[in-house]
Short mmCIF file of C-alpha atoms and ligand atoms in Angstrom, two decimals:
data_model
loop_
_atom_site.label_atom_id
_atom_site.label_comp_id
_atom_site.label_asym_id
_atom_site.label_seq_id
_atom_site.Cartn_x
_atom_site.Cartn_y
_atom_site.Cartn_z
CA MET A 56 91.47 73.26 101.26
CA GLN A 57 94.20 75.90 101.34
CA ASP A 58 95.83 76.69 104.66
CA ILE A 59 95.01 80.38 104.95
CA HIS A 60 97.35 80.75 107.92
CA SER A 61 100.40 79.34 106.17
CA GLN A 62 101.71 82.75 105.12
CA ARG A 63 101.57 85.16 107.99
CA ILE A 64 102.77 88.58 108.97
CA LEU A 65 103.83 89.31 112.53
CA ILE A 66 103.09 92.85 113.72
CA LEU A 67 105.13 93.83 116.75
CA ASP A 68 103.30 96.47 118.73
CA PHE A 69 105.26 99.28 120.36
CA GLY A 70 102.09 100.79 121.80
CA GLY A 71 101.00 102.76 118.73
CA GLN A 72 97.46 104.12 118.59
CA THR A 73 97.05 102.82 115.05
CA THR A 74 98.59 99.35 115.32
CA GLN A 75 95.23 97.67 114.76
CA LEU A 76 94.87 99.66 111.56
CA ILE A 77 98.15 98.17 110.30
CA ALA A 78 96.70 94.71 110.88
CA ARG A 79 93.49 95.64 109.07
CA ARG A 80 95.41 96.89 106.05
CA VAL A 81 97.46 93.67 105.94
CA ARG A 82 94.27 91.60 106.11
CA GLU A 83 92.68 93.76 103.40
CA SER A 84 95.65 92.87 101.22
CA GLY A 85 94.56 89.25 101.66
CA VAL A 86 97.17 88.10 104.15
CA TYR A 87 96.75 86.74 107.66
CA CYS A 88 98.54 88.61 110.46
CA GLU A 89 98.65 88.83 114.21
CA ILE A 90 99.61 91.61 116.60
CA HIS A 91 101.94 90.74 119.46
CA PRO A 92 103.67 92.98 122.00
CA TRP A 93 107.24 94.05 121.19
CA ASP A 94 108.54 91.98 124.13
CA ILE A 95 107.06 88.73 122.77
CA GLU A 96 108.88 85.70 124.14
CA ALA A 97 111.69 84.34 121.96
CA GLN A 98 110.05 80.93 121.67
CA ALA A 99 106.69 82.39 120.63
CA LEU A 100 108.44 84.55 118.05
CA ASN A 101 110.17 81.52 116.56
CA ASP A 102 107.04 79.41 116.64
CA PHE A 103 105.07 82.09 114.82
CA LYS A 104 107.11 81.44 111.65
CA ALA A 105 106.50 84.88 110.19
CA THR A 106 106.71 85.39 106.44
CA GLY A 107 107.38 89.06 107.17
CA ILE A 108 107.48 91.38 110.17
CA ILE A 109 106.07 94.88 110.63
CA LEU A 110 107.22 97.06 113.52
CA SER A 111 104.54 99.50 114.65
CA GLY A 112 104.74 103.10 115.79
CA GLY A 113 104.73 103.95 119.47
CA PRO A 114 104.58 106.85 121.91
CA GLU A 115 108.09 106.55 123.35
CA SER A 116 111.50 107.75 122.19
CA THR A 117 114.00 105.14 121.00
CA ILE A 118 116.80 107.21 122.52
CA ALA A 119 115.33 107.26 126.01
CA ALA A 120 116.83 104.80 128.50
CA GLY A 121 114.81 101.61 128.82
CA SER A 122 112.64 102.27 125.78
CA PRO A 123 111.09 99.29 123.96
CA ARG A 124 113.49 97.43 121.68
CA ILE A 125 113.16 95.21 118.66
CA PRO A 126 113.91 91.61 119.71
CA ASP A 127 117.42 90.70 118.46
CA GLN A 128 115.99 87.66 116.70
CA VAL A 129 113.99 89.89 114.37
CA LEU A 130 117.20 91.46 113.15
CA THR A 131 118.81 88.12 112.43
CA LEU A 132 115.87 86.19 110.96
CA SER A 133 116.11 86.46 107.22
CA VAL A 134 112.54 87.62 106.61
CA PRO A 135 111.48 91.03 105.25
CA VAL A 136 110.98 93.75 107.88
CA LEU A 137 109.06 97.03 107.64
CA GLY A 138 109.52 99.55 110.45
CA ILE A 139 106.88 102.24 110.76
CA CYS A 140 107.66 105.48 112.67
CA TYR A 141 108.98 104.26 116.05
CA GLY A 142 109.66 100.94 114.32
CA MET A 143 111.91 102.69 111.79
CA GLN A 144 113.74 104.66 114.47
CA ALA A 145 114.27 101.50 116.51
CA LEU A 146 115.78 99.82 113.43
CA VAL A 147 118.13 102.76 112.94
CA ASN A 148 119.08 102.85 116.59
CA GLN A 149 119.74 99.14 116.91
CA LEU A 150 121.52 98.73 113.57
CA GLY A 151 124.05 101.50 114.17
CA GLY A 152 122.52 104.67 112.68
CA GLU A 153 121.55 107.79 114.63
CA VAL A 154 118.20 109.08 115.88
CA ARG A 155 118.01 112.53 117.43
CA ALA A 156 115.39 114.37 119.45
CA GLN A 157 114.15 117.24 117.28
CA GLN A 158 111.40 119.00 119.17
CA ALA A 159 111.70 122.05 116.93
CA HIS A 160 111.18 119.93 113.84
CA SER A 161 108.56 117.50 114.99
CA GLU A 162 106.06 116.69 112.29
CA PHE A 163 102.40 116.03 112.97
CA GLY A 164 99.84 115.57 110.26
CA TYR A 165 100.12 115.97 106.52
CA ALA A 166 103.51 116.06 104.80
CA SER A 167 104.72 115.67 101.27
CA MET A 168 107.46 113.07 100.81
CA ALA A 169 109.70 113.26 97.75
CA LEU A 170 110.75 109.84 96.50
CA GLN A 171 114.41 109.15 95.73
CA GLY A 172 115.94 106.33 93.73
CA GLU A 173 114.21 103.01 93.29
CA CYS A 174 112.38 101.17 96.04
CA ALA A 175 109.98 98.26 95.59
CA LEU A 176 107.66 99.79 98.21
CA PHE A 177 107.00 102.92 96.18
CA ASP A 178 107.88 102.22 92.53
CA GLY A 179 105.28 103.64 90.17
CA LEU A 180 103.39 105.45 92.96
CA ASN A 181 102.95 109.21 92.64
CA ASP A 182 100.39 111.61 94.08
CA ARG A 183 101.30 114.34 91.58
CA ASP A 184 100.11 114.52 87.97
CA ASN A 185 103.55 115.47 86.80
CA ALA A 186 105.74 112.36 86.33
CA GLN A 187 108.90 114.40 86.99
CA THR A 188 107.81 115.18 90.55
CA ARG A 189 107.58 111.92 92.41
CA GLU A 190 105.86 112.81 95.66
CA LEU A 191 103.53 111.06 98.07
CA ASP A 192 101.05 112.69 100.43
CA VAL A 193 101.72 111.06 103.76
CA TRP A 194 100.68 111.41 107.39
CA MET A 195 103.41 111.96 109.94
CA SER A 196 103.43 111.91 113.72
CA HIS A 197 106.90 112.05 115.23
CA GLY A 198 109.12 114.08 117.52
CA ASP A 199 112.52 112.38 117.04
CA ARG A 200 114.00 111.96 113.59
CA VAL A 201 116.59 109.82 111.85
CA GLU A 202 119.87 111.69 111.34
CA SER A 203 122.10 109.02 109.81
CA LEU A 204 121.50 105.58 108.38
CA PRO A 205 122.94 102.23 109.40
CA THR A 206 125.33 100.60 106.93
CA GLY A 207 123.62 99.05 103.90
CA PHE A 208 120.63 101.43 103.89
CA ASP A 209 119.75 104.12 101.33
CA VAL A 210 117.49 107.12 101.66
CA VAL A 211 114.41 106.57 99.49
CA GLY A 212 112.12 109.36 100.75
CA VAL A 213 112.62 112.93 102.02
CA SER A 214 110.17 115.33 103.64
CA GLU A 215 110.64 118.91 104.82
CA ASN A 216 111.20 118.00 108.45
CA ALA A 217 112.55 114.51 107.97
CA PRO A 218 115.56 114.40 105.65
CA ILE A 219 115.38 110.63 106.01
CA ALA A 220 111.66 109.91 105.78
CA ALA A 221 112.05 106.48 104.20
CA MET A 222 114.96 104.07 104.02
CA ALA A 223 115.66 100.74 102.39
CA ASN A 224 118.21 97.96 102.53
CA VAL A 225 117.15 96.20 99.36
CA GLN A 226 119.43 93.23 99.80
CA LYS A 227 118.14 92.46 103.30
CA LYS A 228 114.55 93.40 102.37
CA CYS A 229 114.52 95.73 105.37
CA PHE A 230 112.57 99.01 105.10
CA GLY A 231 111.78 101.95 107.35
CA ILE A 232 109.16 104.64 106.85
CA GLN A 233 108.70 107.61 109.13
CA PHE A 234 105.07 108.15 108.07
CA HIS A 235 102.00 106.03 108.86
CA PRO A 236 100.81 104.05 105.83
CA GLU A 237 97.95 102.49 107.84
CA VAL A 238 95.90 105.70 108.12
CA THR A 239 93.72 106.79 105.24
CA HIS A 240 95.34 110.27 105.17
CA THR A 241 98.35 108.59 103.57
CA VAL A 242 96.83 108.35 100.13
CA GLN A 243 98.90 105.39 98.87
CA GLY A 244 99.19 103.81 102.33
CA ALA A 245 97.10 100.71 101.66
CA LYS A 246 99.01 100.13 98.42
CA ILE A 247 102.36 100.42 100.23
CA ILE A 248 101.33 97.82 102.81
CA GLU A 249 100.01 95.59 100.05
CA ARG A 250 103.34 95.93 98.22
CA PHE A 251 105.19 94.90 101.34
CA VAL A 252 103.14 91.80 102.08
CA LEU A 253 102.47 90.56 98.54
CA GLN A 254 105.57 91.55 96.57
CA ILE A 255 108.32 91.90 99.11
CA CYS A 256 107.24 89.11 101.48
CA GLY A 257 105.88 87.07 98.56
CA CYS A 258 102.57 86.17 100.22
CA ASP A 259 99.52 85.08 98.20
CA ALA A 260 96.19 86.77 98.83
CA LEU A 261 94.54 83.81 100.55
CA TRP A 262 92.71 85.69 103.29
CA THR A 263 89.38 86.18 101.51
CA PRO A 264 85.84 85.97 102.93
CA GLY A 265 85.16 82.67 101.11
CA ASN A 266 88.38 81.08 102.39
CA ILE A 267 87.83 82.43 105.91
CA ILE A 268 84.37 80.85 106.00
CA ASP A 269 85.58 77.48 104.65
CA ASN A 270 88.38 77.45 107.17
CA ALA A 271 86.13 78.43 110.09
CA VAL A 272 83.57 75.78 109.15
CA ALA A 273 86.26 73.08 109.08
CA ASN A 274 87.68 74.24 112.42
CA ILE A 275 84.26 74.33 114.11
CA ARG A 276 83.49 70.80 112.89
CA GLU A 277 86.80 69.55 114.15
CA GLN A 278 86.47 71.31 117.49
CA VAL A 279 82.91 70.31 118.45
CA GLY A 280 82.57 67.01 116.59
CA SER A 281 79.04 65.69 117.10
CA ASP A 282 78.41 67.66 120.34
CA ASP A 283 75.60 70.17 120.75
CA VAL A 284 76.35 73.88 120.98
CA LEU A 285 74.47 76.74 122.65
CA LEU A 286 74.60 80.38 121.53
CA GLY A 287 73.15 83.51 123.11
CA LEU A 288 71.74 85.35 120.10
CA SER A 289 71.23 89.07 120.65
CA GLY A 290 70.52 90.19 117.11
CA GLY A 291 73.76 92.22 117.15
CA VAL A 292 76.36 91.75 114.41
CA ASP A 293 78.77 89.41 116.19
CA SER A 294 76.29 86.93 117.61
CA SER A 295 74.32 86.95 114.34
CA VAL A 296 77.42 86.07 112.33
CA VAL A 297 78.36 83.36 114.82
CA ALA A 298 74.85 81.91 114.45
CA ALA A 299 75.07 81.87 110.66
CA LEU A 300 78.56 80.40 110.67
CA MET A 301 77.83 77.73 113.28
CA HIS A 302 74.64 76.83 111.48
CA LYS A 303 76.54 76.33 108.24
CA ALA A 304 79.09 74.18 110.06
CA ILE A 305 76.91 72.04 112.32
CA GLY A 306 73.25 72.72 111.42
CA LYS A 307 70.89 71.26 113.99
CA GLN A 308 73.62 70.71 116.58
CA LEU A 309 73.29 74.45 117.26
CA THR A 310 70.60 75.88 119.53
CA CYS A 311 70.31 79.63 119.92
CA VAL A 312 68.64 81.32 122.87
CA PHE A 313 67.20 84.75 122.15
CA VAL A 314 66.07 86.63 125.25
CA ASP A 315 63.48 89.31 124.47
CA ASN A 316 63.89 91.63 127.43
CA GLY A 317 61.27 94.14 126.31
CA LEU A 318 64.01 96.74 125.81
CA LEU A 319 64.63 96.05 122.14
CA ARG A 320 63.86 98.25 119.15
CA LEU A 321 60.53 98.15 117.31
CA ASN A 322 59.69 94.61 116.10
CA GLU A 323 63.26 93.52 116.73
CA GLY A 324 62.33 90.19 118.32
CA ASP A 325 60.15 89.28 115.37
CA LYS A 326 62.86 90.29 112.90
CA VAL A 327 65.46 88.11 114.64
CA MET A 328 63.08 85.14 114.56
CA GLU A 329 62.23 85.78 110.93
CA THR A 330 65.87 86.02 109.81
CA PHE A 331 67.21 83.06 111.73
CA ALA A 332 64.39 80.67 112.50
CA ARG A 333 62.19 81.14 109.45
CA ASN A 334 64.59 82.07 106.65
CA MET A 335 67.73 80.22 107.66
CA GLY A 336 66.28 77.28 109.54
CA VAL A 337 68.35 77.93 112.67
CA LYS A 338 67.00 76.40 115.89
CA VAL A 339 66.14 79.45 118.03
CA ILE A 340 64.43 79.42 121.42
CA ARG A 341 62.77 82.78 122.01
CA VAL A 342 62.30 83.63 125.66
CA ASN A 343 59.73 86.37 126.14
CA ALA A 344 60.94 87.93 129.34
CA GLU A 345 59.63 91.49 129.10
CA ASP A 346 57.56 91.15 132.27
CA ARG A 347 60.43 89.78 134.30
CA PHE A 348 62.77 92.57 133.23
CA LEU A 349 60.23 95.32 133.85
CA GLU A 350 59.35 93.89 137.22
CA ARG A 351 63.01 93.76 138.31
CA LEU A 352 63.59 97.28 137.03
CA ASN A 353 60.48 98.64 138.68
CA GLY A 354 61.21 101.99 140.35
CA GLU A 355 64.99 101.80 139.83
CA SER A 356 66.35 105.03 138.40
CA ASP A 357 70.11 104.75 138.91
CA PRO A 358 71.86 104.03 135.56
CA GLU A 359 74.48 101.64 136.92
CA ALA A 360 71.93 99.77 139.06
CA LYS A 361 69.71 99.40 135.97
CA ARG A 362 72.63 98.03 133.96
CA LYS A 363 73.38 95.48 136.68
CA ILE A 364 69.77 94.38 136.96
CA ILE A 365 69.48 93.88 133.20
CA GLY A 366 72.84 92.08 132.92
CA ASN A 367 72.21 89.79 135.90
CA LEU A 368 68.71 88.84 134.83
CA PHE A 369 69.96 88.10 131.34
CA VAL A 370 72.50 85.68 132.77
CA GLU A 371 69.86 84.12 135.05
CA ILE A 372 67.47 83.47 132.18
CA PHE A 373 70.20 82.25 129.90
CA GLU A 374 71.34 79.76 132.53
CA GLU A 375 67.78 78.55 133.07
CA GLU A 376 67.53 77.80 129.37
CA ALA A 377 70.97 76.19 129.24
CA ASP A 378 70.03 73.89 132.12
CA LYS A 379 67.08 72.61 130.14
CA LEU A 380 69.37 71.59 127.27
CA THR A 381 71.09 68.65 128.83
CA ASN A 382 73.04 67.55 125.74
CA VAL A 383 74.83 70.83 125.24
CA ILE A 384 78.61 70.72 125.76
CA TRP A 385 79.73 73.94 124.12
CA LEU A 386 78.91 77.63 124.44
CA ALA A 387 79.54 79.69 121.29
CA GLN A 388 80.63 83.29 121.77
CA GLY A 389 81.15 86.23 119.44
CA THR A 390 84.57 87.27 120.79
CA ILE A 391 86.40 89.17 118.03
CA TYR A 392 90.08 89.93 117.48
CA PRO A 393 90.21 93.40 119.09
CA ASP A 394 88.90 91.80 122.35
CA VAL A 395 91.69 89.23 122.14
CA ILE A 396 94.38 91.87 121.52
CA GLU A 397 93.16 94.05 124.36
CA SER A 398 93.10 91.27 126.91
CA ALA A 399 96.56 90.10 125.77
CA ALA A 400 97.90 93.64 126.08
CA SER A 401 96.52 93.98 129.57
CA SER A 402 97.95 90.65 130.68
CA THR A 403 101.50 91.57 129.61
CA GLY A 404 101.00 95.14 130.78
CA SER A 405 103.57 96.24 128.23
CA ALA A 406 101.52 98.04 125.64
CA HIS A 407 99.76 101.35 126.16
CA LEU A 408 96.31 100.04 126.70
CA ILE A 409 93.43 101.35 124.68
CA LYS A 410 90.24 101.54 126.72
CA SER A 411 88.09 98.51 126.06
CA HIS A 412 84.46 98.93 125.14
CA HIS A 413 81.66 97.75 127.34
CA ASN A 414 81.29 94.03 127.33
CA VAL A 415 78.40 93.14 125.05
CA GLY A 416 76.81 89.72 125.76
CA GLY A 417 77.78 89.61 129.43
CA LEU A 418 77.52 85.82 129.55
CA PRO A 419 78.63 83.98 132.68
CA SER A 420 82.31 83.08 132.72
CA ASN A 421 81.89 80.17 135.14
CA MET A 422 79.52 78.10 133.04
CA ARG A 423 80.14 74.37 132.89
CA LEU A 424 80.26 74.64 129.09
CA LYS A 425 83.39 74.69 126.95
CA LEU A 426 83.92 77.75 124.76
CA VAL A 427 83.92 77.88 120.97
CA GLU A 428 84.77 81.31 119.56
CA PRO A 429 84.83 81.18 115.76
CA LEU A 430 85.39 84.95 115.26
CA ARG A 431 88.43 85.21 117.52
CA GLU A 432 90.76 86.01 114.61
CA LEU A 433 88.55 88.53 112.88
CA PHE A 434 88.21 92.30 112.92
CA LYS A 435 84.74 93.81 112.89
CA ASP A 436 84.88 94.66 109.20
CA GLU A 437 85.87 91.07 108.40
CA VAL A 438 83.00 89.80 110.56
CA ARG A 439 80.63 91.99 108.55
CA ARG A 440 82.01 90.83 105.23
CA ILE A 441 81.67 87.15 106.05
CA GLY A 442 78.18 87.86 107.50
CA VAL A 443 77.05 89.11 104.09
CA ASP A 444 78.73 86.15 102.37
CA LEU A 445 76.86 83.81 104.72
CA GLY A 446 73.58 85.31 103.53
CA LEU A 447 72.67 87.63 106.40
CA PRO A 448 70.76 90.76 105.36
CA PRO A 449 73.27 93.62 104.85
CA ALA A 450 70.97 95.92 106.84
CA MET A 451 71.47 93.66 109.87
CA VAL A 452 75.19 93.25 109.38
CA TYR A 453 75.89 96.96 108.90
CA ARG A 454 73.65 98.17 111.71
CA HIS A 455 74.80 100.73 114.26
CA PRO A 456 75.91 99.31 117.61
CA PHE A 457 73.18 98.80 120.18
CA PRO A 458 74.04 98.61 123.88
CA GLY A 459 73.46 95.35 125.78
CA PRO A 460 71.00 97.02 128.22
CA GLY A 461 69.10 98.33 125.19
CA LEU A 462 66.39 100.92 125.76
CA GLY A 463 67.02 100.46 129.48
CA VAL A 464 69.76 103.09 129.24
CA ARG A 465 67.85 105.26 126.76
CA ILE A 466 64.88 105.81 129.06
CA LEU A 467 66.20 108.22 131.65
CA GLY A 468 65.47 107.13 135.20
CA ALA A 469 62.81 104.53 135.98
CA VAL A 470 61.83 102.25 133.09
CA THR A 471 58.18 101.47 132.32
CA LYS A 472 56.47 99.64 129.46
CA GLU A 473 54.65 102.84 128.52
CA TYR A 474 57.93 104.72 128.11
CA ALA A 475 59.57 101.85 126.20
CA ASP A 476 56.63 101.64 123.78
CA ILE A 477 56.70 105.38 123.10
CA LEU A 478 60.47 105.38 122.65
CA ARG A 479 60.37 102.44 120.22
CA LEU A 480 57.93 104.30 117.95
CA ALA A 481 59.90 107.55 117.98
CA ASP A 482 63.22 105.79 117.41
CA ASP A 483 61.79 103.85 114.49
CA ILE A 484 60.68 107.09 112.80
CA PHE A 485 64.13 108.63 113.27
CA ILE A 486 66.05 105.58 112.02
CA ASN A 487 63.78 105.05 109.01
CA ALA A 488 64.15 108.70 108.06
CA LEU A 489 67.95 108.42 108.25
CA VAL A 490 67.81 105.41 105.92
CA LYS A 491 65.38 107.13 103.55
CA HIS A 492 67.59 110.23 103.28
CA ASP A 493 70.75 108.17 102.82
CA LEU A 494 72.16 109.46 106.11
CA TYR A 495 72.19 106.22 108.13
CA ASP A 496 75.59 105.06 106.90
CA LYS A 497 77.04 108.56 107.20
CA VAL A 498 76.65 108.57 110.99
CA SER A 499 78.28 106.08 113.34
CA GLN A 500 75.39 105.66 115.72
CA ALA A 501 71.92 107.19 115.93
CA PHE A 502 69.07 106.67 118.36
CA THR A 503 66.36 108.37 120.36
CA VAL A 504 66.31 109.02 124.09
CA PHE A 505 63.17 109.21 126.22
CA LEU A 506 63.01 112.05 128.75
CA PRO A 507 60.38 111.47 131.45
CA VAL A 508 59.51 115.14 131.75
CA LYS A 509 56.43 116.85 130.42
CA SER A 510 56.36 119.90 128.25
CA VAL A 511 53.53 122.01 126.90
CA GLY A 512 52.61 121.87 123.23
CA VAL A 513 49.80 123.04 121.06
CA THR A 514 48.02 121.13 118.31
CA GLY A 515 44.94 121.84 116.19
CA ASP A 516 42.65 120.52 118.88
CA GLY A 517 44.20 122.32 121.77
CA ARG A 518 46.88 122.17 124.40
CA ARG A 519 49.16 119.17 124.91
CA TYR A 520 51.17 118.44 128.00
CA ASN A 521 53.37 115.52 127.18
CA TYR A 522 56.75 113.82 127.03
CA VAL A 523 59.98 114.93 125.38
CA VAL A 524 62.41 112.87 123.32
CA SER A 525 65.91 113.74 122.18
CA LEU A 526 67.45 112.58 118.95
CA ARG A 527 71.13 111.66 119.12
CA ALA A 528 73.42 111.01 116.16
CA VAL A 529 77.20 110.90 116.41
CA GLU A 530 80.22 110.61 114.19
CA THR A 531 83.13 108.69 115.62
CA ILE A 532 85.93 106.33 114.65
CA ASP A 533 86.43 104.47 117.91
CA PHE A 534 83.42 105.44 120.08
CA MET A 535 85.83 106.83 122.67
CA THR A 536 85.48 110.35 121.36
CA ALA A 537 82.62 111.55 119.19
CA ARG A 538 80.98 114.67 117.84
CA ALA A 539 77.30 115.25 117.26
CA ALA A 540 76.51 114.65 113.59
CA HIS A 541 75.72 117.82 111.64
CA LEU A 542 72.38 116.58 110.32
CA PRO A 543 70.58 119.01 107.99
CA TYR A 544 67.99 121.24 109.69
CA ASP A 545 65.37 120.30 107.11
CA PHE A 546 65.87 116.66 107.93
CA LEU A 547 65.59 117.27 111.68
CA ASP A 548 62.49 119.36 111.06
CA GLU A 549 60.86 116.52 109.11
CA VAL A 550 61.66 113.94 111.79
CA SER A 551 60.42 116.20 114.57
CA ARG A 552 57.12 116.82 112.78
CA ASN A 553 56.62 113.12 112.03
CA ILE A 554 57.24 112.16 115.62
CA CYS A 555 54.92 114.79 117.14
CA ASN A 556 52.21 114.18 114.55
CA SER A 557 52.13 110.42 114.87
CA ILE A 558 52.84 109.92 118.58
CA PRO A 559 50.34 111.96 120.62
CA SER A 560 52.18 111.34 123.88
CA ILE A 561 55.22 113.27 122.64
CA SER A 562 54.96 117.05 122.65
CA ARG A 563 58.52 118.03 121.87
CA VAL A 564 61.63 116.76 120.06
CA THR A 565 65.13 118.02 120.75
CA TYR A 566 68.50 117.29 119.10
CA ASP A 567 71.49 116.54 121.31
CA ILE A 568 74.50 118.56 120.13
CA SER A 569 76.97 117.44 122.82
CA SER A 570 80.34 115.94 121.97
CA LYS A 571 82.06 113.12 123.83
CA PRO A 572 83.82 114.26 125.97
CA PRO A 573 82.37 115.90 127.98
CA ALA A 574 79.12 113.99 127.33
CA THR A 575 78.99 110.27 126.57
CA ILE A 576 77.26 108.83 123.52
CA GLU A 577 74.43 107.24 125.51
CA TRP A 578 72.63 109.45 128.01
CA GLU A 579 73.04 107.01 130.86
P1 XMP B 1867 79.24 105.76 125.79
O1 XMP B 1867 77.84 106.05 126.21
O2 XMP B 1867 80.07 105.15 126.90
O3 XMP B 1867 79.11 104.64 124.68
O4 XMP B 1867 79.91 106.93 125.15
C1 XMP B 1867 80.15 104.16 123.85
C2 XMP B 1867 79.60 103.00 123.02
O5 XMP B 1867 79.29 101.90 123.90
C3 XMP B 1867 77.91 101.57 123.83
N1 XMP B 1867 77.46 101.28 125.20
C4 XMP B 1867 77.22 100.05 125.69
N2 XMP B 1867 77.28 98.83 125.11
N3 XMP B 1867 76.60 97.82 127.14
C5 XMP B 1867 76.96 97.73 125.84
O6 XMP B 1867 76.96 96.63 125.31
C6 XMP B 1867 76.53 99.00 127.80
O7 XMP B 1867 76.20 99.05 128.98
C7 XMP B 1867 76.85 100.17 127.02
N4 XMP B 1867 76.88 101.50 127.33
C8 XMP B 1867 77.25 102.16 126.18
C9 XMP B 1867 77.22 102.79 123.25
O8 XMP B 1867 76.01 102.46 122.60
C10 XMP B 1867 78.29 103.33 122.32
O9 XMP B 1867 78.27 102.62 121.08
#
């Protein structure tokens, strides 16, 4: 089996907002990479044995005192280097060129970069039809700019506000680009990163879903041997892919516990059992705990208190089940690479931390079990791709995120079985309609919220006085900011009619048009 980690790109993070995107583009080119903070220890940098190094962008100014610096080793190792934005300016600064603050000429957003001379990063690329005009549409975001180059470098790209928008030292295989190739607004960005890692660094495209799976299977087998493993299966993407992967690796040594808390979507528990237990032959213990959850939640209307009750009871039940399985040594978890990067960044405290999302599984950290985390190296899109390769239904793998506390935070105030049942039906109508009209994949997250207020309605047989639901659909990249999706009125009209016609206890449907901020995506 090929060692898919043998060729590897090191991405040094200077706190850029899009550093993870650089890593995703490198992986999409078929090459393994890791992100480390710019002040990585010298020993760790050596041990990494990078085939090439990419320096990220960052919010600071390279000419300010005490600003982050490229480790000296990077400049003396003879591996290819690509500096992006701050990374380019840091190269210039540390190699003897000049960077100047240019507030009046800062460039944010789209720019056209004219190519000059030959450069392996850009050769043959052109965003204009006319071969005489070699220009690329790129996305810029910088205040300072490069005024003069270090010895050995040539200008290979010019934009209106950056006379040195790209530079190259061909002999040293050292490149700098002022624009961000990792964002999709830079039309040829993915190609440029691919050029760097495949042609300039000479890597092979080994990082493919099939190879990732083979490698993960071998690692799992080596790690757990003949021990038994426990997994908390939620039906979400990460735990589902872990289940499929672990099952492929160790078959019956894996036991999954699926806790049905009564706050899941319509028929979700049955679907999870069908996919895993029936179709794939995974050992799944289903714990029907609806009554216990509803009893604990009884009368509680505070959102945070509800979250705590649901999270704590989940852990309690999970531990009860784990205690029954006396042979289990390992706990499998669906930790993915962004979780790893964020906790590393917070432990060094050096990077500008991006807010972490709510913790999904919420499993106990003090369990007696040892941890196996087979998705630790993967981004979400890679997890999805291997999920499909492992035979999971694409509809499950590409589903919108669903919060750990489930419908518990979509029923405003006190939770009852009556409310949960009504909400499940309405939500199912909304989601099915989105799928039918080809809108599901065009929004980032969609769901229905139950409002425990009554409103008057009128139907053929008279007056109604019943509950209200709100539809919510958002578009977002990172779930930290979002805007309400502009769903067509005709579509909303159809969903509203279907809900009121088929669920007599709902008299009114509204559409939530709030953005985040000031609202949040969920209502609680
Ligand atoms: P908010 O409501 O904070 O949601 O704008 C952002 C994203 O996080 C999800 N979310 C949660 N996920 N446990 C989770 O596992 C939670 O308590 C929780 N609250 C919100 C939400 O669905 C959205 O995708």
